[in-house]
Coordinates of C-alpha atoms in Angstrom, one line a residue:
X629 CA 10.1 54.0 36.0
X630 CA 9.7 54.7 32.2
X631 CA 13.2 53.2 31.7
X632 CA 12.2 50.1 33.6
X633 CA 9.0 49.8 31.6
X634 CA 11.0 50.1 28.4
X635 CA 13.5 47.4 29.6
X636 CA 10.7 45.0 30.6
X637 CA 9.0 45.6 27.3
X638 CA 12.2 44.7 25.4
X639 CA 12.7 41.6 27.5
X640 CA 9.1 40.5 26.9
X641 CA 9.4 41.2 23.2
X642 CA 12.6 39.1 23.0
X643 CA 10.8 36.3 24.8
X644 CA 7.9 36.5 22.3
X645 CA 10.1 36.2 19.3
X646 CA 9.4 33.1 17.3
X647 CA 11.9 30.2 17.8
X648 CA 12.1 29.6 14.1
X649 CA 13.7 33.0 13.5
X650 CA 16.3 32.5 16.3
X651 CA 17.1 28.9 15.5
X652 CA 17.3 29.5 11.7
X653 CA 20.7 28.4 10.4
X654 CA 22.9 30.9 8.5
X655 CA 23.8 30.0 4.9
X656 CA 27.5 29.6 6.0
X657 CA 26.7 26.9 8.7
X658 CA 28.1 24.2 6.4
X659 CA 31.3 26.2 5.9
X660 CA 31.8 26.6 9.7
X661 CA 32.4 22.9 10.0
X662 CA 35.6 23.2 7.9
X663 CA 38.9 23.4 9.6
X664 CA 41.5 26.0 8.8
X665 CA 43.6 23.4 7.1
X666 CA 40.7 22.6 4.7
X667 CA 40.1 26.3 4.2
X668 CA 43.7 26.9 3.2
X669 CA 43.7 23.9 0.9
X670 CA 40.5 25.3 -0.7
X671 CA 42.0 28.7 -1.1
X672 CA 45.2 27.4 -2.8
X673 CA 43.1 25.3 -5.2
X674 CA 40.7 28.2 -6.0
X675 CA 43.6 30.7 -6.6
X676 CA 45.1 28.4 -9.3
X677 CA 48.5 30.1 -9.1
X678 CA 51.2 28.0 -10.9
X679 CA 54.0 29.4 -8.8
X680 CA 52.0 28.9 -5.5
X681 CA 49.9 31.1 -3.3
X682 CA 51.3 33.5 -0.7
X683 CA 49.9 33.7 2.8
X684 CA 48.4 37.2 2.2
X685 CA 46.6 35.9 -0.9
X686 CA 45.3 32.9 1.0
X687 CA 44.1 35.1 3.9
X688 CA 42.4 37.5 1.5
X689 CA 40.6 34.7 -0.3
X690 CA 39.3 33.1 2.9
X691 CA 38.1 36.5 4.2
X692 CA 36.3 37.3 0.9
X693 CA 34.7 33.9 0.4
X694 CA 33.8 32.9 4.0
X695 CA 31.7 35.5 5.8
X696 CA 31.8 33.9 9.3
X697 CA 35.6 34.3 9.4
X698 CA 35.3 38.1 9.2
X699 CA 34.2 38.2 12.9
X700 CA 37.5 36.5 13.9
X701 CA 40.1 38.8 15.4
X702 CA 42.9 39.5 12.9
X703 CA 45.7 38.1 15.1
X704 CA 43.8 34.9 15.9
X705 CA 42.9 34.5 12.2
X706 CA 46.5 34.9 11.1
X707 CA 47.8 32.5 13.8
X708 CA 45.2 29.9 12.8
X709 CA 46.2 30.2 9.1
X710 CA 49.9 29.9 9.9
X711 CA 49.3 26.9 12.1
X712 CA 47.2 25.3 9.4
X713 CA 50.0 25.8 6.8
X714 CA 52.6 24.3 9.2
X715 CA 50.4 21.3 9.8
X716 CA 49.9 20.9 6.0
X717 CA 53.7 21.1 5.5
X718 CA 54.2 18.5 8.2
X719 CA 51.9 15.9 6.8
X720 CA 53.1 16.5 3.2
X721 CA 49.9 18.2 2.0
X722 CA 51.5 21.5 1.0
X723 CA 54.8 22.3 -0.7
X724 CA 56.7 25.6 -0.1
X725 CA 58.0 27.3 -3.2
X726 CA 60.0 30.4 -2.1
X727 CA 57.4 32.3 0.0
X728 CA 54.4 30.6 -1.6
X729 CA 52.6 27.3 -1.1
X730 CA 51.2 24.7 -3.5
X731 CA 49.3 21.5 -3.1
X732 CA 51.7 18.5 -3.1
X733 CA 51.0 16.3 -6.2
X734 CA 52.3 13.3 -4.3
X735 CA 49.8 13.9 -1.5
X736 CA 47.0 14.4 -4.1
X737 CA 47.9 11.0 -5.8
X738 CA 48.0 9.4 -2.4
X739 CA 44.6 10.8 -1.5
X740 CA 43.1 9.6 -4.8
X741 CA 44.6 6.1 -4.3
X742 CA 43.2 6.0 -0.8
X743 CA 39.7 7.1 -2.1
X744 CA 39.9 4.4 -4.8
X745 CA 40.9 1.8 -2.2
X746 CA 38.1 2.9 0.0
X747 CA 35.6 2.6 -2.9
X748 CA 37.0 -0.8 -3.8
X749 CA 36.6 -1.9 -0.2
X750 CA 33.1 -0.6 -0.2
X751 CA 32.3 -2.6 -3.4
X752 CA 33.9 -5.7 -2.0
X753 CA 31.9 -5.5 1.2
X754 CA 28.7 -4.9 -0.9
X755 CA 29.5 -8.0 -3.0
X756 CA 30.2 -10.0 0.1
X757 CA 26.9 -8.9 1.7
X758 CA 25.0 -9.8 -1.5
X759 CA 26.6 -13.2 -1.5
X760 CA 25.8 -13.8 2.1
X761 CA 22.2 -12.7 1.5
X762 CA 22.0 -15.1 -1.5
X763 CA 23.4 -17.9 0.6
X764 CA 20.9 -17.3 3.3
X765 CA 18.1 -17.2 0.8
X766 CA 19.2 -20.5 -0.8
X767 CA 19.5 -22.1 2.7
X768 CA 16.0 -20.8 3.5
X769 CA 14.6 -22.2 0.3
X770 CA 16.4 -25.5 0.9
X771 CA 15.0 -25.8 4.4
X772 CA 11.5 -25.0 3.2
X773 CA 11.8 -27.6 0.5
X774 CA 13.0 -30.2 3.0
X775 CA 10.1 -29.3 5.3
X776 CA 7.6 -29.7 2.4
X777 CA 9.1 -33.1 1.5
X778 CA 8.9 -34.2 5.1
X779 CA 5.3 -33.1 5.2
X780 CA 4.6 -35.0 2.0
X781 CA 6.2 -38.1 3.4
X782 CA 4.3 -37.8 6.6
X783 CA 1.0 -37.4 4.7
X784 CA 1.8 -40.4 2.5
X785 CA 2.5 -42.5 5.6
X786 CA -0.7 -41.4 7.2
X787 CA -2.6 -42.3 4.0
X788 CA -1.0 -45.7 3.8
X789 CA -1.8 -46.3 7.4
X790 CA -5.5 -45.4 6.9
X791 CA -5.6 -47.6 3.8
X792 CA -4.3 -50.5 5.8
X793 CA -7.0 -50.0 8.3
X794 CA -9.8 -50.0 5.7
X795 CA -12.1 -53.0 5.2
X796 CA -12.5 -54.6 1.8
X797 CA -15.8 -52.8 1.2
X798 CA -14.4 -49.4 2.2
X799 CA -11.4 -50.0 0.0
X800 CA -13.6 -50.9 -3.0
X801 CA -15.7 -47.7 -2.4
X802 CA -12.5 -45.6 -2.2
X803 CA -11.3 -47.1 -5.6
X804 CA -14.7 -46.3 -7.1
X805 CA -14.5 -42.7 -5.9
X806 CA -11.0 -42.4 -7.3
X807 CA -12.1 -43.8 -10.7
X808 CA -15.1 -41.4 -10.8
X809 CA -12.8 -38.4 -10.0
X810 CA -10.3 -39.4 -12.7
X811 CA -13.1 -39.8 -15.2
X812 CA -14.6 -36.4 -14.3
X813 CA -11.2 -34.8 -14.7
X814 CA -10.6 -36.4 -18.1
X815 CA -14.1 -35.3 -19.1
X816 CA -13.5 -31.7 -18.1
X817 CA -10.2 -31.8 -20.0
X818 CA -11.9 -33.1 -23.1
X819 CA -14.6 -30.5 -23.0
X820 CA -12.1 -27.7 -22.5
X821 CA -10.1 -28.9 -25.6
X822 CA -13.3 -29.1 -27.7
X823 CA -14.3 -25.6 -26.7
X824 CA -10.8 -24.3 -27.5
X825 CA -11.0 -25.7 -31.0
X826 CA -14.4 -24.1 -31.7
X827 CA -14.5 -21.6 -34.5
X828 CA -17.3 -19.1 -35.1
X829 CA -19.5 -18.5 -36.9
X830 CA -20.9 -22.0 -36.6
X831 CA -24.0 -23.6 -37.9
X832 CA -26.8 -23.6 -35.3
X833 CA -27.6 -27.3 -35.7
X834 CA -23.9 -28.2 -35.2
X835 CA -23.7 -25.9 -32.2
X836 CA -26.8 -27.4 -30.6
X837 CA -25.5 -30.9 -31.2
X838 CA -22.1 -30.1 -29.7
X839 CA -23.6 -28.4 -26.6
X840 CA -25.9 -31.4 -26.1
X841 CA -23.0 -33.8 -26.5
X842 CA -20.8 -31.9 -24.1
X843 CA -23.6 -31.2 -21.6
X844 CA -23.2 -27.4 -21.9
X845 CA -25.9 -24.9 -21.1
X846 CA -26.7 -22.0 -23.5
X847 CA -25.3 -18.6 -22.7
X848 CA -27.1 -16.3 -20.3
X849 CA -28.3 -14.0 -23.1
X850 CA -30.0 -17.0 -24.9
X851 CA -33.3 -17.6 -23.0
X852 CA -34.6 -20.5 -25.1
X853 CA -33.3 -22.5 -28.0
X854 CA -35.6 -24.4 -30.4
X855 CA -35.2 -28.2 -30.2
X856 CA -33.3 -30.0 -32.9
X857 CA -36.2 -31.7 -34.7
X858 CA -38.1 -28.3 -35.1
X859 CA -34.9 -26.7 -36.3
X860 CA -34.4 -29.4 -39.0
X861 CA -38.1 -29.1 -39.9
X862 CA -37.6 -25.4 -40.6
X863 CA -34.5 -26.0 -42.8
X864 CA -35.7 -29.1 -44.9
X865 CA -38.7 -28.4 -47.2
X866 CA -41.8 -30.4 -46.5
X867 CA -41.8 -32.3 -49.8
X868 CA -38.2 -33.4 -49.3
X869 CA -38.6 -35.0 -45.9
X870 CA -38.1 -38.7 -45.8
X871 CA -40.4 -39.5 -42.9
X872 CA -43.5 -37.8 -44.5
X873 CA -46.4 -40.1 -45.0
X874 CA -47.9 -39.9 -48.5

């Protein structure tokens, strides 16, 4: 009974273990995706032996560098390495030098050329995609411009149609409103130009006269300005005034 309680306790404990700890990936999960052919290639490159790397040296490097391979049975591991080397020899990846193996330089050049061609193809596709996007953008802008022009033409036709239906009195009133609008726009433009050319400090009398001429109100911080005659009266002495009665 005690044994059964112990077993049920261990089972319940295993069930209560957090999933994160069980599902946590080992640091060698990325290396597990490599094939034996890639591992052998990596071993030969890492050993950097000018005369080539022997099978025992390749196996030793793989076992020392890749921890997850250590759990593989020795015979299975050796057979997998031998098959990988045979496959590499068959496709021209490896070259046998006596009892050692090297990376075939021709295969390396071929791989680099293939990578360059792949990169060039990728760039070509990107350029083609950009050109197509630019073409679509131009077509969209052209279509939008055509629609705007059509809308303007339609509006112009509607305006002319309405003008044709106007009576002489209505047409005269419309012309009068148009002239007033043009005069108001010209006046606003003239005032804006005069204000742009103002230079401060400015004499108060000149400032008051300009504001009156342009029909401008004083700033918000100025509550009341003296009228121009009183301002002149303050500036010109009494005995020098021309309009003083003797």
